[in-house]
XYZ file of C-alpha atoms in Angstrom:
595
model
C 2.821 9.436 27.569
C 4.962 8.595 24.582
C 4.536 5.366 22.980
C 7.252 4.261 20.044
C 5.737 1.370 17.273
C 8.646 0.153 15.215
C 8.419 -2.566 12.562
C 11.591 -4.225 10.994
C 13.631 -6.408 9.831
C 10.759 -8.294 6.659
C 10.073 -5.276 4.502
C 8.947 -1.917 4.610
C 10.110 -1.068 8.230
C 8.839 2.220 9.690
C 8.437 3.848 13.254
C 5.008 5.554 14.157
C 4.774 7.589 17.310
C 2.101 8.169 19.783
C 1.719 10.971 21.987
C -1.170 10.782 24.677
C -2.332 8.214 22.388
C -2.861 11.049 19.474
C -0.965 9.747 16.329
C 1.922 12.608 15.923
C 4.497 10.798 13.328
C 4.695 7.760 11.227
C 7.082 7.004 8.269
C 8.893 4.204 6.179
C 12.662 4.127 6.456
C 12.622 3.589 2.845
C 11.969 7.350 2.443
C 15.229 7.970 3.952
C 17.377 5.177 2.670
C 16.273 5.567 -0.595
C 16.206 2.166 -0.820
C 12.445 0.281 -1.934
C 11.220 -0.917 0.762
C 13.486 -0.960 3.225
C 13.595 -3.614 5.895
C 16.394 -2.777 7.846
C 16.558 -0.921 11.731
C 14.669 2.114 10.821
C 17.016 4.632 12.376
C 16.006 7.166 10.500
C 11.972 7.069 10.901
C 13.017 6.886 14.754
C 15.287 9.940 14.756
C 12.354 12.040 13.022
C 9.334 11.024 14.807
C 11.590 11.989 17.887
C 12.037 15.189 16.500
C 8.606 15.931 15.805
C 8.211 15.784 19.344
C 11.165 17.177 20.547
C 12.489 14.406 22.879
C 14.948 11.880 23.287
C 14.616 7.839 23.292
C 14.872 8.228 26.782
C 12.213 10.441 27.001
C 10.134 7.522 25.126
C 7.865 5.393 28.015
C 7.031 2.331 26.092
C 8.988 1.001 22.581
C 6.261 -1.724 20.806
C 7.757 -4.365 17.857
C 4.848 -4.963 15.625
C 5.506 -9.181 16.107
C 6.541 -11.609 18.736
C 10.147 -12.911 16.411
C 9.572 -16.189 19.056
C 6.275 -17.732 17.468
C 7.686 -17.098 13.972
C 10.760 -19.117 14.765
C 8.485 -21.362 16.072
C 6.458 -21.729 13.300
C 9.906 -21.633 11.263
C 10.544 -25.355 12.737
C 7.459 -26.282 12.626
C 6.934 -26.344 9.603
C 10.393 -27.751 8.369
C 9.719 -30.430 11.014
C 6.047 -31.403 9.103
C 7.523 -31.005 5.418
C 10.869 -32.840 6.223
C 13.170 -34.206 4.506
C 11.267 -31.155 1.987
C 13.719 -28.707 2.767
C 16.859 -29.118 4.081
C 18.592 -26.626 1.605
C 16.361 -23.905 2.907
C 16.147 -25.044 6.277
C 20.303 -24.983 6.480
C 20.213 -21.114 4.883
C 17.835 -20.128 7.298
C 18.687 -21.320 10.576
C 22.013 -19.885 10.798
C 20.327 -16.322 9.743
C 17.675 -16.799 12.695
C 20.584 -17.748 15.497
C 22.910 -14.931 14.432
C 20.186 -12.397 13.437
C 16.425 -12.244 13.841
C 15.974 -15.039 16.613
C 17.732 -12.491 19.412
C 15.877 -9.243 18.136
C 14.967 -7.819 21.552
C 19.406 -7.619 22.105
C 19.589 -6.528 18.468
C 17.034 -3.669 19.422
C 18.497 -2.956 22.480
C 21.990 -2.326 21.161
C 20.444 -0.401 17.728
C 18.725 1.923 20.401
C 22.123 3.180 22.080
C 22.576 4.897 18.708
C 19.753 7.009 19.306
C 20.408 8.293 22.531
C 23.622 8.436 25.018
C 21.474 8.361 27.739
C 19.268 5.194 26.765
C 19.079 2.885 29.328
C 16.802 -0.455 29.613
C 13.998 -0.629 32.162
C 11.856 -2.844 29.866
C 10.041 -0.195 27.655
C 10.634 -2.558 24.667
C 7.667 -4.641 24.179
C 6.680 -7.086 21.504
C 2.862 -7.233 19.960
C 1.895 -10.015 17.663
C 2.078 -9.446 13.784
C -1.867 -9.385 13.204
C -3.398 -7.845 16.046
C -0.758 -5.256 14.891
C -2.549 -4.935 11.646
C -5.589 -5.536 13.198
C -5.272 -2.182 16.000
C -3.952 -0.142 12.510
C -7.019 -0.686 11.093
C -9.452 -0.383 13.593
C -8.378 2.176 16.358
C -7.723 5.426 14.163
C -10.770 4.718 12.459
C -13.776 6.823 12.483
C -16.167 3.845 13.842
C -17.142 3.124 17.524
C -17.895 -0.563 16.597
C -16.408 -2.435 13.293
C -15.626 -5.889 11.842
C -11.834 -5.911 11.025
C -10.625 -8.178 8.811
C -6.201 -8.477 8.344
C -5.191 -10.709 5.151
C -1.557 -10.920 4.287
C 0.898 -13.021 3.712
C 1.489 -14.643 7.183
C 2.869 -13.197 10.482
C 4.172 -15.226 13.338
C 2.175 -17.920 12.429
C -1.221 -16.092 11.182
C -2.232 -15.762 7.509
C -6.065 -14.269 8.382
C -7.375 -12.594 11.199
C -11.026 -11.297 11.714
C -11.320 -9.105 15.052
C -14.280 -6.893 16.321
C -13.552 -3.790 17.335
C -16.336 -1.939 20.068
C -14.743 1.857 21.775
C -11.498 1.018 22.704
C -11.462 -2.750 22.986
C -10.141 -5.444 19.977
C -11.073 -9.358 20.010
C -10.065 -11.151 17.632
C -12.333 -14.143 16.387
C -11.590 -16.148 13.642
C -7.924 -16.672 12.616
C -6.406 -19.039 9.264
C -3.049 -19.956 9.748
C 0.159 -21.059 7.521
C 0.434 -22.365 5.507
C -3.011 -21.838 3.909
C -2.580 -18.307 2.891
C -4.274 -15.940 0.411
C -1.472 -13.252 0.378
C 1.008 -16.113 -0.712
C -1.502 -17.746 -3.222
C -1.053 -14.341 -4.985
C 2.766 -13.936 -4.191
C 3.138 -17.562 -5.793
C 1.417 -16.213 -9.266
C 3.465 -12.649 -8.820
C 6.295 -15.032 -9.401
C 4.667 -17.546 -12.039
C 3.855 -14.212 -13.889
C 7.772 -13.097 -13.404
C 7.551 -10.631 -10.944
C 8.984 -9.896 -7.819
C 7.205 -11.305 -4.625
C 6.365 -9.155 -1.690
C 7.234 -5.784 -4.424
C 5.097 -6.470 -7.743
C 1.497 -8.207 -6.662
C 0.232 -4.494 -7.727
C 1.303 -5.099 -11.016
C -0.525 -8.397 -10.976
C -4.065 -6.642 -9.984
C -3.306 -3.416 -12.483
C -2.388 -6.778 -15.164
C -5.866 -8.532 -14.723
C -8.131 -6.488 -16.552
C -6.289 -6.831 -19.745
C -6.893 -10.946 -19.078
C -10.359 -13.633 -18.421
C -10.272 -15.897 -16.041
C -10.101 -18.635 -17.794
C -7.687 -20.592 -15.539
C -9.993 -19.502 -12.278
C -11.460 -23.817 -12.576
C -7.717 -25.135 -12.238
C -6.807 -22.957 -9.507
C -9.967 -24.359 -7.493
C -9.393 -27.588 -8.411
C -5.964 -28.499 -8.012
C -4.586 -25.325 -5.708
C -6.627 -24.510 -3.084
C -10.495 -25.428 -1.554
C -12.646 -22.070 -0.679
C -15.499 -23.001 1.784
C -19.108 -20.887 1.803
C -17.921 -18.973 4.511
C -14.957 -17.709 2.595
C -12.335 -19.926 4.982
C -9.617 -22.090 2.564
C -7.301 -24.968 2.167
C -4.290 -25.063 -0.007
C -3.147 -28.310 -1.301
C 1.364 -27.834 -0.522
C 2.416 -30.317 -2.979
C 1.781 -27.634 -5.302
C 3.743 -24.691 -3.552
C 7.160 -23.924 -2.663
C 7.067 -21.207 0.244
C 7.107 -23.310 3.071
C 10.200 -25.218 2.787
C 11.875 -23.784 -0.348
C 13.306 -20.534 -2.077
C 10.314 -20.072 -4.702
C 6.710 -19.736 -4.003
C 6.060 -22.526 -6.621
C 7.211 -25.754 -8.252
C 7.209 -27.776 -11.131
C 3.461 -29.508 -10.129
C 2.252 -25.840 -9.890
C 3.541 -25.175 -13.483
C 2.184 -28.200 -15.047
C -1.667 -27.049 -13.702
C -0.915 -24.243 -16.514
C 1.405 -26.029 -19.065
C 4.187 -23.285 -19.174
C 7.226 -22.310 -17.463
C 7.532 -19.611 -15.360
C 7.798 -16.440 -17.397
C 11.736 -14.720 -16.834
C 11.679 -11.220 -15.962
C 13.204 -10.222 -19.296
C 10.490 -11.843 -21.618
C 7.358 -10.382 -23.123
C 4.301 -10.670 -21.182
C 1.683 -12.069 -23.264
C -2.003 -13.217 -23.351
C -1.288 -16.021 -21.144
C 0.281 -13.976 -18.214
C -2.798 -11.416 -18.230
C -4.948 -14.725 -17.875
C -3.425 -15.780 -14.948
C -3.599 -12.510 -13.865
C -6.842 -11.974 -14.188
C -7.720 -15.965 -12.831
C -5.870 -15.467 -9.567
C -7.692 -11.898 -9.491
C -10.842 -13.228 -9.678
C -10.156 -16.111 -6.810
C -9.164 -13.523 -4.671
C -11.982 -11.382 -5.118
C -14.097 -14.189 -4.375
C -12.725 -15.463 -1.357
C -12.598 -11.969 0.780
C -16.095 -11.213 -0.869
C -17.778 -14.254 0.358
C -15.338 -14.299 3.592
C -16.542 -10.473 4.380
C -20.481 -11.290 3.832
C -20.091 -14.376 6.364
C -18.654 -12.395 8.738
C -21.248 -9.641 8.355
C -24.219 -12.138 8.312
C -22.327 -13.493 11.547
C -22.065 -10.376 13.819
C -23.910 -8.344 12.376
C -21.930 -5.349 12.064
C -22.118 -2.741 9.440
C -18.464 -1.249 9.319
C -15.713 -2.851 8.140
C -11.817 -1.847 8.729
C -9.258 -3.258 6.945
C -5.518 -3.695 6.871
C -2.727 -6.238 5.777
C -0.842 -6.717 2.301
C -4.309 -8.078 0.557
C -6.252 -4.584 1.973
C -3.830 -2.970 -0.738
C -5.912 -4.184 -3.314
C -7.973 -1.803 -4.312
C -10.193 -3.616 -6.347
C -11.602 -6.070 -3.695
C -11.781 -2.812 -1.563
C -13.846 -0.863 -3.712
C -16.256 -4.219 -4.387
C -16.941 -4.975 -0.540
C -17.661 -0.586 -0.423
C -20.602 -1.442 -3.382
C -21.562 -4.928 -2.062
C -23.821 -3.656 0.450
C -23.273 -6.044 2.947
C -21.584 -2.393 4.951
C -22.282 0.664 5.282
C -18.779 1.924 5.604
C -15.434 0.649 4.813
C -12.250 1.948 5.706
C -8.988 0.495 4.905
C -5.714 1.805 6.710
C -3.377 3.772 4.251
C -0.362 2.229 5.520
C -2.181 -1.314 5.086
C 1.251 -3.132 4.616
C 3.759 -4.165 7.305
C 4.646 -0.318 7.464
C 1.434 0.000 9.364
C 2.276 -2.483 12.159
C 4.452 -0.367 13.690
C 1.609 2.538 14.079
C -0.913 -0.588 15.198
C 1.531 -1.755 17.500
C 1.840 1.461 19.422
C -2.136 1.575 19.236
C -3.015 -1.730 20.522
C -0.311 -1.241 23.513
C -2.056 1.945 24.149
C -5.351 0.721 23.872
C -5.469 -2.861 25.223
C -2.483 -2.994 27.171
C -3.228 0.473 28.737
C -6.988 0.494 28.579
C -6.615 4.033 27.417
C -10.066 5.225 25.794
C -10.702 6.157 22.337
C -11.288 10.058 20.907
C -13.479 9.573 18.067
C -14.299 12.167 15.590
C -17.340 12.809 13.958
C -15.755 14.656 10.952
C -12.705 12.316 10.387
C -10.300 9.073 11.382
C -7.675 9.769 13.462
C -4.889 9.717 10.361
C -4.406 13.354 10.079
C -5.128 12.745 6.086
C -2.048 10.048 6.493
C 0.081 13.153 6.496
C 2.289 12.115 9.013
C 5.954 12.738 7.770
C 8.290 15.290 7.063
C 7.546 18.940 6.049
C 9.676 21.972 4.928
C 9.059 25.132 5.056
C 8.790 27.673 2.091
C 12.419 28.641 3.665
C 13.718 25.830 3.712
C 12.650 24.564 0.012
C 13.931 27.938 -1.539
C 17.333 27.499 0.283
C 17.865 23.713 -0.552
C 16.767 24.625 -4.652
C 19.156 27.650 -4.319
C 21.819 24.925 -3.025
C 21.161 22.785 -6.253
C 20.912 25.680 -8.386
C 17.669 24.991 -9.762
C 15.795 28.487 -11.122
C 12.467 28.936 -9.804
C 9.698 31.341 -9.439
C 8.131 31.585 -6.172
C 4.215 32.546 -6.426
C 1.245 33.543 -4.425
C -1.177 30.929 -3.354
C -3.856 32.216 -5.720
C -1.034 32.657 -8.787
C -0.178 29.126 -7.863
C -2.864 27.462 -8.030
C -3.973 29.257 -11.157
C -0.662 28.600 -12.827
C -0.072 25.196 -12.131
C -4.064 24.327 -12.703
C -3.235 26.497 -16.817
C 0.381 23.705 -17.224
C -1.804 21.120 -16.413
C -4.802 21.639 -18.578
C -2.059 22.393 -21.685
C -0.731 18.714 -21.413
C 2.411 19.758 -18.882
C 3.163 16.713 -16.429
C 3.567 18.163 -13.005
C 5.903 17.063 -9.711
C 4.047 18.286 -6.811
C 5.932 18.207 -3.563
C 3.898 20.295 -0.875
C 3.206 19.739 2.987
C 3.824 16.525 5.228
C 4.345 13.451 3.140
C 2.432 10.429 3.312
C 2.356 7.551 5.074
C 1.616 4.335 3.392
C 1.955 3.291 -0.316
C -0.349 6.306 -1.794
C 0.879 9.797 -2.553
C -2.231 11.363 -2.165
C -1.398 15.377 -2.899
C 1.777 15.952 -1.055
C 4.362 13.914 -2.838
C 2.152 13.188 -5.777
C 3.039 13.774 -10.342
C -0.021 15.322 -11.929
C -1.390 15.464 -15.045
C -4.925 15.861 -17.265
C -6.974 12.633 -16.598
C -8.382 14.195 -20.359
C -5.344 13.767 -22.252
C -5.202 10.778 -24.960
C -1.297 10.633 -24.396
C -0.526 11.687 -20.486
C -0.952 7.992 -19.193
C 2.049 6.695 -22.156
C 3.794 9.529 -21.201
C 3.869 9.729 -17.655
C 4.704 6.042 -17.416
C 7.431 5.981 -20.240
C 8.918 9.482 -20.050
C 8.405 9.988 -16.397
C 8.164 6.850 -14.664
C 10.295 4.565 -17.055
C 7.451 1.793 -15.864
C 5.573 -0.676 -17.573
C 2.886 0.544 -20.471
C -0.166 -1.379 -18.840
C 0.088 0.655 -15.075
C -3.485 2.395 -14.577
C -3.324 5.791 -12.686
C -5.318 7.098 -10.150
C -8.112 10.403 -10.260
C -7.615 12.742 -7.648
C -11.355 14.081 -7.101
C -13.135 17.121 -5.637
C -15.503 14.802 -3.350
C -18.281 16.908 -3.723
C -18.297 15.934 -7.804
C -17.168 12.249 -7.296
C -20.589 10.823 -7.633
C -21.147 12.606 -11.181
C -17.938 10.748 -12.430
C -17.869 7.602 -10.606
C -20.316 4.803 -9.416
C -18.774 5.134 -6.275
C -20.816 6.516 -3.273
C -18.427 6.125 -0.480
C -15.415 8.399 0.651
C -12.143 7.043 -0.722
C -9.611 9.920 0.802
C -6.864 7.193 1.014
C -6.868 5.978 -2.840
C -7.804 2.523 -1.680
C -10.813 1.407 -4.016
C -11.560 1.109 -7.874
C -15.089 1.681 -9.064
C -16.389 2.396 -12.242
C -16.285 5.325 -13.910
C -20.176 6.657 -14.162
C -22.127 5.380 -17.506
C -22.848 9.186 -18.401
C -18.866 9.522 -19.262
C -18.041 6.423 -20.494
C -17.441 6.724 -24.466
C -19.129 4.270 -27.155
C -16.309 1.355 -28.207
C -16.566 0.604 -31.849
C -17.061 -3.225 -32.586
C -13.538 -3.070 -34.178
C -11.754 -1.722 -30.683
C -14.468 -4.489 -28.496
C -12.482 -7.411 -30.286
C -8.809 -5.679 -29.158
C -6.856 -8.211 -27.004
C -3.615 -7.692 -24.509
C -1.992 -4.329 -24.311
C -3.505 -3.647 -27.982
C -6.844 -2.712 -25.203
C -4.836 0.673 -24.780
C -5.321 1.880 -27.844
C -9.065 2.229 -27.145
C -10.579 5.694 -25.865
C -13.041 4.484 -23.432
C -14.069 7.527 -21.657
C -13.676 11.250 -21.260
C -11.210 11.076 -18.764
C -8.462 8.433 -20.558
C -6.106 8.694 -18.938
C -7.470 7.490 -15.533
C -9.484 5.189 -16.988
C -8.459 1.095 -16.873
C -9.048 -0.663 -19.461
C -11.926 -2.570 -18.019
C -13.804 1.262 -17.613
C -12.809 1.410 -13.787
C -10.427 3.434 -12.075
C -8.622 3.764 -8.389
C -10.495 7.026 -6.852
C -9.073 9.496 -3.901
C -11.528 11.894 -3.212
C -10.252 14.992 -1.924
C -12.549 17.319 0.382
C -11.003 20.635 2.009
C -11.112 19.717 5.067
C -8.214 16.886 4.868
C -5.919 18.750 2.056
C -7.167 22.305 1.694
C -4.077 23.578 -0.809
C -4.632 19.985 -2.989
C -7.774 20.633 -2.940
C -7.597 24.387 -3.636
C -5.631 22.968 -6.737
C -7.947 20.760 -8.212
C -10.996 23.506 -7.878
C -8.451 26.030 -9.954
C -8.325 23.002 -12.757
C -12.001 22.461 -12.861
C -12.617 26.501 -13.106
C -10.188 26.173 -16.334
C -11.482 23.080 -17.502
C -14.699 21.925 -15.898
C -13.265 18.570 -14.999
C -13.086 18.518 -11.549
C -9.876 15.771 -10.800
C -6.571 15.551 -11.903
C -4.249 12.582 -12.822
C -2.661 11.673 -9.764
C 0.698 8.838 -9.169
C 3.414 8.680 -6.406
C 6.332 11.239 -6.950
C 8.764 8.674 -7.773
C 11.120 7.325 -10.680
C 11.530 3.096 -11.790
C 12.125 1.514 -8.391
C 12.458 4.563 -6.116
C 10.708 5.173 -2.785
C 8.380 8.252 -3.167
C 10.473 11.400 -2.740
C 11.030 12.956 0.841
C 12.728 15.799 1.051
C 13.208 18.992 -1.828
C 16.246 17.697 -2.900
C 14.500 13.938 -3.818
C 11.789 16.013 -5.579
C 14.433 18.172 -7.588
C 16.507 14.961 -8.939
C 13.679 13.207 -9.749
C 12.171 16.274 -11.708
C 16.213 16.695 -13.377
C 15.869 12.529 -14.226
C 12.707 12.469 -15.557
C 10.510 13.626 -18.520
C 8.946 16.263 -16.095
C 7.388 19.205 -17.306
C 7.703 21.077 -14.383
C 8.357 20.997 -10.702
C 6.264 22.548 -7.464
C 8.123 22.971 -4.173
C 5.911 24.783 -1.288
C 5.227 27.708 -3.330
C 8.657 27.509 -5.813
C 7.846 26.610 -9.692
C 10.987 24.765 -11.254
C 10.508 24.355 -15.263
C 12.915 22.556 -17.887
C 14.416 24.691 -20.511
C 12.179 24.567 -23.366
């Protein structure tokens, strides 16, 4: 039985595919495209998930959207109906878009799948699932729990915002629901765009921004902007916001709360921006920290799944793991709207189907999230012979040793190796290493090699059997989805000159042996890496700590400024050429700049 998810036409649209209900293939189109987050048909991700399974669209038994494009248009008028005459200008943009484009998806799916396949045919294998049980079945069905709370936060689906579910075997109910326009993914999209960043791209940057801020504004966002209640549930006041009826996420009420203009995309960010940061940060954390300890007093479970855009922050992730209202906490790797498509194909398989669940002892059913293309040491050596790139091909043990010797010299590595990743994470397959020791390998990876703001934290990768001699940080984190603080014992002692630093002036401050994965706020965004889920990574990392006795390295996504994470060898090799590099890993192949 072959089950295709597919998610589309928002942002970051993907296919996942399902084979006897085992997940075989899942990627972003992005990857292919080259183009950040992609929302467009994801051709592509459906041509290679085919071909991991050698069949045809026609060979496919059931296709599952990831949301029902009805009950959004519904809420679409809804909404301009409540706000009106709020609107108009927005309303007359949008309409036409819906009619001609998104309104009709099931024919505009229909036609896009005669591309795939001469011999498609409808019989009604398309199906639609709704946006947050979508998120919902990501999170809960390939994780490693028979029963689990499962809470989805985003921005809003069809008409959705929150959704809490429980999860028992191979059954989902969902509970509790908030709907739009009270929504905490668009409270932080509106102050990703005070701040001057992108919405639905840079809310990251907001949460890596925070620590460098207080939360000084935290009393005028819960006084004028929105109403948290002791169960974590919320109200937001709309005379204050823009989303539902215009083109920005705030308005000129919103900006006199904080007594300055929106900051332009060109201008500095100062003390005032990390503030906000931080203050928005903080009533975030609070809301899915009290929501989550309802929820758990409620049902009493003690595993929690997450997914949706607000499980991508990492920080509220890693709190609710230390809280100890659960014993476990796993948050899909794929927690955006790339995951629907995978929960789509899940909850069709497991609720529409009744199929049961295989659970696994040793692991969740993510294959390590390696789910995408792989090439074979033939293939890599061909392709860099193609580009005429000079390279060395090694042994695994010379490898390992070599690589782990660049590294612990100060050499920033590209490592491209195995199936790549599915979700936002590289987590050892399409990942840029360096020494988490180094003073200087944080400035230069994201100056030199990134050509990305000075402030961006970076993430250990950590052998998981040393994680709780560098971290205070008992759980497993294999998907890079929670911060914790680095353990007391390595922590370094912060003159009272460097305490009183303020802004970006904090980076100047050592604050621990391991700087350069180290926030400024003495916390940093863990993977832990066992054998078991990526033996050659891990392999790796054991060859550093036998040089150095630090057992992680530095680990970001394989990427340049704005570029999807790299896919294929010849990605990885142009990225390497454009970027301050030191030195590139294919498979086995070692690429190094000219001295």
């Amino acid at each position: 039985m072959a089950i295709l998810g597919l998610s589309a036409f928002y942002h970051d649209s993907s296919a996942a595919l399902l084979i006897d209900g085992k997940v075989v293939a899942a990627v972003q189109e992005e990857r292919f495209s080259r183009i950040k987050n992609d929302a467009g048909y994801p051709e592509h991700s459906i041509n290679y998930c085919l071909a991991v399974a050698g069949l045809k669209l026609s060979d496919v038994d059931h296709i599952v959207f990831y949301e029902k494009p009805f009950l959004k248009f519904e809420r679409l008028l809804d909404t301009y109906l409540t706000f009106a005459p709020r609107g108009v200008r927005s309303f007359a943009t949008a309409i036409p878009v819906w009619i001609k484009e998104k309104l009709f998806q099931k024919s505009v799916l229909l036609k896009q799948f005669e591309k795939h396949d001469e011999g498609w045919t409808d019989t009604g294998q398309l199906k639609f699932s709704e946006h947050h049980l979508s998120h919902c079945a990501s999170a809960f069905f390939p994780s490693p729990f028979e029963e689990a709370l499962v809470l989805s936060v985003d921005g809003v689906g069809e008409r959705t915002t929150t959704s809490v579910a429980v999860g028992r075997g191979n059954n989902l109910s969902i509970k509790r629901e908030i709907q739009f326009p009270h929504s905490l993914g668009l409270l932080y999209s509106a102050f990703t765009e005070y701040i001057g960043f992108r919405v639905n791209y840079d809310e990251y940057k907001v949460m890596g921004l925070a620590p460098y801020g207080a939360p000084i504004y935290r009393d005028q966002i819960l006084e004028h902007l929105i109403d948290i209640k002791p169960d974590g549930s919320f109200w937001m006041d709309q005379s204050y916001f823009g989303y539902a009826t215009g083109f920005s996420s705030i308005n000129a009420k919103f900006r006199d709360i904080f007594g300055q203009p929106r900051r332009h995309p060109d201008e500095p960010i100062d003390q005032f921006h990390m503030d906000i940061a931080r203050s928005v940060q903080v009533v975030t954390e609070e809301i899915v920290l009290r929501m989550a300890a309802s929820l758990q007093e409620e049902f009493g479970i003690r595993n929690l799944c997450l997914a949706g855009g607000v499980a991508q922050n990492s920080v509220i992730n890693g709190m609710l793991a230390r809280s100890g209202h659960f014993d476990h906490v796993w948050v899909q790797p794929a927690a955006g709207d790339s995951g629907g498509s995978l929960g789509a194909a899940q909850a069709y398989w497991h609720l529409a189907m009744g199929q049961p669940r295989c659970i696994s002892d040793a692991a969740d059913a993510m294959n390590g999230a390696c789910l995408g293309p792989s090439f074979s040491q033939m293939e890599i050596e061909r392709s860099l012979t193609q580009l005429g790139a000079e390279f060395e091909a090694l042994s695994d043990e010379d490898l390992f040793r070599t690589v782990a010797s660049d590294l612990a010299s100060g050499k920033a590595a590209g490592w491209f190796d195995g199936r790549m990743e599915f979700g936002a994470r590289a987590l050892g397959n399409r990942s840029i290493l360096g020494d988490p020791r180094s003073d200087s390998m944080q400035a230069k990876i994201n100056l030199r090699v990134k050509g990305r703001e000075s402030f961006r934290p970076f993430a250990p990768a950590v052998l998981a059997e040393h994680c709780a001699e560098w971290f205070d940080h008992l759980h497993d984190s294999p998907y890079m989805a929670m911060v914790a603080p680095v353990a007391a014992s390595k922590l370094e002692p912060v003159t009272s000159e460097d305490s009183g630093r303020t802004g970006f002036d904090k980076l100047k401050v050592r604050r621990s042996v391991i700087p350069a994965v180290t926030h400024v706020d003495g916390s940093a965004r863990i993977q832990t890496v066992t054998a078991e889920m990526r033996p050659r990574f891990h392999a790796l990392i054991r060859a550093f700590y036998e040089e150095t006795g630090c057992p992680m390295v530095l680990n970001t996504s394989f990427n340049g400024r704005d570029e999807p994470i790299v896919c294929t060898p010849e990605d990885a090799y142009r990225c390497f050429v454009d970027s301050g590099l030191d030195l590139l890993i294919c498979g086995n192949c070692v690429v190094r700049k000219p001295s």
